[in-house]
Coordinates of C-alpha atoms in Angstrom, one line a residue:
Chain A
X8 CA 78.3 92.1 121.5
X9 CA 82.0 94.5 121.7
X10 CA 84.2 95.5 124.4
X11 CA 82.8 99.6 123.1
X12 CA 78.9 98.5 123.3
X13 CA 79.5 97.0 127.3
X14 CA 81.2 100.2 127.9
X15 CA 78.8 102.4 126.4
X16 CA 75.9 100.6 128.0
X17 CA 78.0 100.8 131.7
X18 CA 78.7 104.3 131.2
X19 CA 75.9 106.2 129.0
X20 CA 76.0 109.3 130.2
X21 CA 79.6 109.7 129.7
X22 CA 81.8 109.8 125.6
X23 CA 84.6 108.3 124.7
X24 CA 86.8 107.0 121.5
X25 CA 87.9 103.4 121.3
X26 CA 89.9 101.8 118.2
X27 CA 89.9 98.3 117.2
X28 CA 87.8 97.0 120.2
X29 CA 90.8 97.5 122.2
X30 CA 90.1 98.5 125.8
X31 CA 93.9 100.2 125.8
X32 CA 92.7 102.7 123.6
X33 CA 90.1 104.5 124.8
X34 CA 89.5 107.9 125.3
X35 CA 87.1 109.9 127.2
X36 CA 85.6 112.9 126.5
X37 CA 83.5 113.4 129.7
X38 CA 85.7 114.5 132.5
X39 CA 85.5 112.3 135.4
X40 CA 84.7 109.0 134.1
X41 CA 86.6 105.6 135.2
X42 CA 87.1 102.9 132.9
X43 CA 85.0 99.9 134.0
X44 CA 87.3 97.1 134.9
X45 CA 87.8 93.4 132.9
X46 CA 85.2 91.9 134.7
X47 CA 82.5 94.5 135.0
X48 CA 82.8 94.7 131.2
X49 CA 82.9 90.9 131.4
X50 CA 80.0 90.5 132.9
X51 CA 77.7 93.5 131.0
X52 CA 78.4 91.7 127.7
X53 CA 77.0 88.5 129.2
X54 CA 74.0 90.3 130.0
X55 CA 73.6 91.9 126.9
X56 CA 73.9 89.2 125.4
X57 CA 71.6 87.2 127.5
X58 CA 69.1 90.6 126.6
X59 CA 69.9 90.2 122.9
X60 CA 69.0 86.7 122.5
X61 CA 66.1 87.2 124.6
X62 CA 64.4 90.2 122.7
X63 CA 65.5 88.2 119.5
X64 CA 63.4 85.2 121.1
X65 CA 60.5 87.4 122.6
X66 CA 60.2 89.2 119.3
X67 CA 59.7 85.3 117.0
X68 CA 57.4 84.0 120.0
X69 CA 54.9 87.0 119.5
X70 CA 54.8 86.2 115.9
X71 CA 53.8 82.5 116.5
X72 CA 51.9 84.0 118.9
X73 CA 50.3 86.5 116.2
X74 CA 50.3 83.8 113.9
X75 CA 48.4 81.7 115.7
X76 CA 45.4 84.0 116.7
X77 CA 45.2 85.3 112.3
X78 CA 44.4 82.1 112.6
X79 CA 41.7 81.6 114.8
X80 CA 40.1 84.3 113.3
X81 CA 40.4 82.0 109.8
X82 CA 43.0 83.5 107.8
X83 CA 45.6 80.1 107.1
X84 CA 49.5 80.6 106.7
X85 CA 50.1 81.8 104.4
X86 CA 47.5 84.9 104.4
X87 CA 48.4 85.0 108.0
X88 CA 52.8 85.5 107.1
X89 CA 51.4 87.8 104.5
X90 CA 50.3 90.1 107.0
X91 CA 53.6 89.8 108.9
X92 CA 55.8 90.3 106.8
Chain B
X1 CA 129.1 120.6 44.7
X2 CA 128.1 118.6 47.7
X3 CA 125.3 118.7 50.2
X4 CA 125.1 118.0 53.9
X5 CA 123.5 114.5 54.4
X6 CA 120.0 115.6 56.7
X7 CA 119.3 119.5 55.4
X8 CA 121.0 119.1 52.1
X9 CA 122.7 122.5 52.8
X10 CA 125.2 123.4 49.7
X11 CA 129.0 122.9 50.6
X12 CA 132.1 123.0 48.1
X13 CA 133.2 119.1 47.3
X14 CA 136.0 117.9 49.3
X15 CA 138.7 118.1 46.3
X16 CA 137.3 120.9 45.2
X17 CA 139.5 124.3 44.6
X18 CA 139.0 127.2 46.8
X19 CA 136.8 129.6 44.2
X20 CA 134.2 132.5 45.1
X21 CA 135.5 130.6 49.0
X22 CA 133.5 133.7 50.9
X23 CA 130.3 132.9 48.3
X24 CA 130.3 129.7 48.8
X25 CA 130.5 130.3 53.0
X26 CA 127.4 133.0 52.7
X27 CA 125.5 130.2 51.1
X28 CA 126.1 127.5 53.2
X29 CA 124.8 130.1 56.0
X30 CA 121.9 131.3 53.7
X31 CA 120.9 127.7 53.9
X32 CA 121.5 127.1 57.6
X33 CA 119.6 131.0 58.2
X34 CA 117.1 129.8 56.1
X35 CA 116.0 126.3 58.3
X36 CA 116.7 127.7 61.6
X37 CA 114.1 130.6 61.3
X38 CA 110.8 129.2 62.8
X39 CA 113.4 128.4 66.1
X40 CA 113.9 131.8 66.5
X41 CA 111.6 134.3 68.9
X42 CA 110.0 132.9 71.7
X43 CA 109.5 134.5 75.2
X44 CA 109.9 133.1 78.8
X45 CA 107.8 130.0 79.9
X46 CA 107.0 128.9 76.4
X47 CA 107.7 125.8 74.4
X48 CA 108.8 125.2 70.6
X49 CA 106.0 122.6 69.1
X50 CA 105.6 120.8 66.0
X51 CA 103.0 123.0 63.5
X52 CA 102.9 120.1 61.3
X53 CA 104.7 116.5 60.5
X54 CA 107.3 119.3 57.4
X55 CA 110.7 118.9 59.0
X56 CA 112.1 121.8 60.3
X57 CA 108.0 123.6 60.8
X58 CA 107.3 125.2 64.8
X59 CA 106.1 127.3 66.3
X60 CA 106.4 129.4 69.7
X61 CA 103.4 128.2 71.9
X62 CA 102.3 127.9 76.0
X63 CA 101.9 124.6 77.8
X64 CA 98.4 123.3 76.8
X65 CA 96.3 123.6 80.4
X66 CA 94.2 120.4 79.9
X67 CA 93.8 119.7 83.8
X68 CA 95.6 116.3 83.9
X69 CA 96.1 114.1 87.0
X70 CA 99.6 113.8 88.6
X71 CA 100.4 112.2 91.4
X72 CA 98.5 110.0 93.1
X73 CA 98.2 108.8 97.1
X74 CA 96.4 105.1 98.4
X75 CA 95.6 104.8 101.8
X76 CA 93.8 101.2 102.7
X77 CA 92.5 100.5 106.6
X78 CA 90.7 97.9 108.1
X79 CA 91.6 100.0 111.8
X80 CA 88.2 99.9 113.0
X81 CA 87.1 103.6 115.7
X82 CA 84.0 103.6 117.7
X83 CA 82.5 106.5 119.4
X84 CA 80.1 107.8 121.4
X85 CA 81.1 111.4 121.4
X86 CA 78.6 114.1 119.7
X87 CA 81.4 116.0 119.2
X88 CA 83.8 115.3 115.9
X89 CA 86.6 112.5 116.8
X90 CA 89.1 111.5 114.1
X91 CA 89.0 107.9 112.5
X92 CA 92.3 106.3 113.5
X93 CA 94.4 105.4 110.5
X94 CA 91.9 107.0 107.9
X95 CA 94.0 109.5 106.2
X96 CA 96.7 110.3 104.3
X97 CA 99.0 112.6 102.8
X98 CA 100.2 114.8 99.5
X99 CA 102.6 117.0 98.5
X100 CA 101.2 118.9 95.8
X101 CA 104.0 119.7 92.7
X102 CA 102.4 122.9 92.0
X103 CA 100.7 125.6 93.7
X104 CA 97.5 125.8 91.1
X105 CA 96.9 122.5 91.5
X106 CA 93.9 120.9 93.4
X107 CA 93.3 117.8 95.1
X108 CA 90.6 115.2 95.2
X109 CA 90.1 113.6 98.4
X110 CA 87.6 110.2 97.4
X111 CA 87.2 108.7 101.3
X112 CA 85.2 105.4 101.2
X113 CA 84.5 103.9 104.2
X114 CA 81.4 102.1 106.5
X115 CA 80.2 104.1 109.1
X116 CA 77.8 102.3 111.7
X117 CA 75.1 103.5 113.8
X118 CA 73.5 101.9 117.2
X119 CA 70.5 102.7 118.9
X120 CA 67.2 101.9 120.7
X121 CA 63.8 102.0 119.8
X122 CA 62.8 106.0 118.7
X123 CA 66.0 107.1 119.2
X124 CA 66.6 107.2 115.5
X125 CA 70.2 107.0 115.3
X126 CA 72.2 109.3 113.4
X127 CA 76.2 109.2 112.5
X128 CA 78.0 112.3 110.8
X129 CA 81.5 112.5 108.7
X130 CA 83.6 115.0 108.1
X131 CA 86.8 115.0 105.5
X132 CA 89.6 117.4 107.1
X133 CA 91.8 119.3 105.7
X134 CA 94.5 119.8 108.5
X135 CA 92.1 121.2 110.7
X136 CA 89.4 122.7 108.7
X137 CA 86.8 120.8 107.4
X138 CA 85.8 120.6 104.3
X139 CA 82.8 118.1 102.9
X140 CA 80.0 116.4 105.9
X141 CA 77.9 113.9 105.4
X142 CA 75.6 111.3 107.7
X143 CA 73.7 108.6 107.5
X144 CA 70.4 108.4 109.9
X145 CA 68.0 105.5 110.5
X146 CA 64.7 105.5 111.4
X147 CA 63.2 102.8 113.6
X148 CA 60.3 102.2 112.2
X149 CA 58.5 99.5 114.6
X150 CA 61.7 98.0 116.0
X151 CA 62.0 97.3 119.3
X152 CA 65.1 97.2 118.7
X153 CA 67.9 98.4 116.4
X154 CA 70.9 96.6 117.0
X155 CA 73.8 98.2 114.9
X156 CA 73.0 99.6 111.4
X157 CA 75.8 100.0 109.0
X158 CA 75.9 101.2 105.4
X159 CA 78.8 102.1 102.4
X160 CA 79.4 106.0 101.8
X161 CA 81.8 107.7 99.7
X162 CA 83.0 111.1 100.7
X163 CA 84.6 113.2 97.7
X164 CA 85.3 116.8 97.6
X165 CA 87.9 118.9 94.8
X166 CA 89.8 121.1 96.6
X167 CA 92.1 123.9 96.6
X168 CA 94.9 123.8 99.0
X169 CA 97.3 126.8 97.3
X170 CA 100.5 125.5 98.7
X171 CA 103.6 122.8 97.5
X172 CA 103.8 121.6 100.8
X173 CA 103.0 118.7 102.3
X174 CA 98.7 118.4 103.3
X175 CA 97.2 115.8 104.8
X176 CA 93.7 115.2 104.7
X177 CA 91.6 112.8 107.1
X178 CA 88.0 111.4 108.6
X179 CA 85.9 112.6 111.5
X180 CA 83.3 111.3 112.6
X181 CA 80.1 111.7 115.9
X182 CA 76.8 110.6 116.6
X183 CA 73.8 112.4 117.2
X184 CA 71.1 110.5 118.4
X185 CA 71.3 107.3 118.8
X186 CA 73.8 105.3 121.3
X187 CA 77.0 105.3 118.8
X188 CA 78.9 105.7 115.5
X189 CA 81.9 103.7 113.9
X190 CA 83.9 102.5 111.0
X191 CA 83.6 99.5 110.7
X192 CA 85.7 97.1 108.4
X193 CA 87.8 98.4 105.8
X194 CA 88.1 102.4 104.1
X195 CA 90.2 103.4 101.7
X196 CA 91.3 107.1 101.3
X197 CA 92.6 108.0 97.8
X198 CA 93.9 111.7 97.1
X199 CA 95.0 113.0 93.2
X200 CA 96.4 115.8 92.3
X201 CA 94.8 117.4 89.4
X202 CA 97.6 118.9 88.0
X203 CA 96.1 122.7 86.4

């Protein structure tokens, strides 16, 4: 997770450019936008990382659930995985 | 009678009497005149070329107009530029400057870079890139990501090469650079590394 992605998440309606993920280089293309504080950015990075990890786990869980349901219908594991890719 | 070492022009012997001296001078002069005949002529801008491997076999002609590569400028950078802008912004350090030797020269511009786009489900992230000569856009390209049935897309990166044969019509220092912007999705960025190669094509 990068500082740039965290800022984009904190200011979704604002346009900006940042170089080498360095907050000092940020240029706002939208007027009247304030740069988030370091704490706000750090907190957002943690939140996005947790969200990303949860999303990955949710996909793993959903796939496992789907395989289990297909197996219950009589498909073996190889056949179920062939369907899911 | 003696003769000169390289061209074999006839000259009097060192110890010969001075007899028919004018004839000897005229004979030598005529021989020189004959040898140099093909050096005569030509017009402004022409060059003297060998017509064959035979000594003193020349002809006047023009310089070959076959295009050839002149100077080459190369820049490598690992600077990454991230933007959420929907208008073009400079991709920092992805730029190079060349000073053409001739105003008729062309410049082959090649910029290779990694472009990443980011976005969520159904955002269909699109990133654009263009080459500028000074402030004039000369070449544009884009990448689009179809999200399919994914719930998240995340960062998607692809390698791009934009190429353009430009005719700057100048002998002044000319700067080429890359710009990027996003369309759909949340961001576009140059990623990892990029190279800019400018080759002057002399025509």
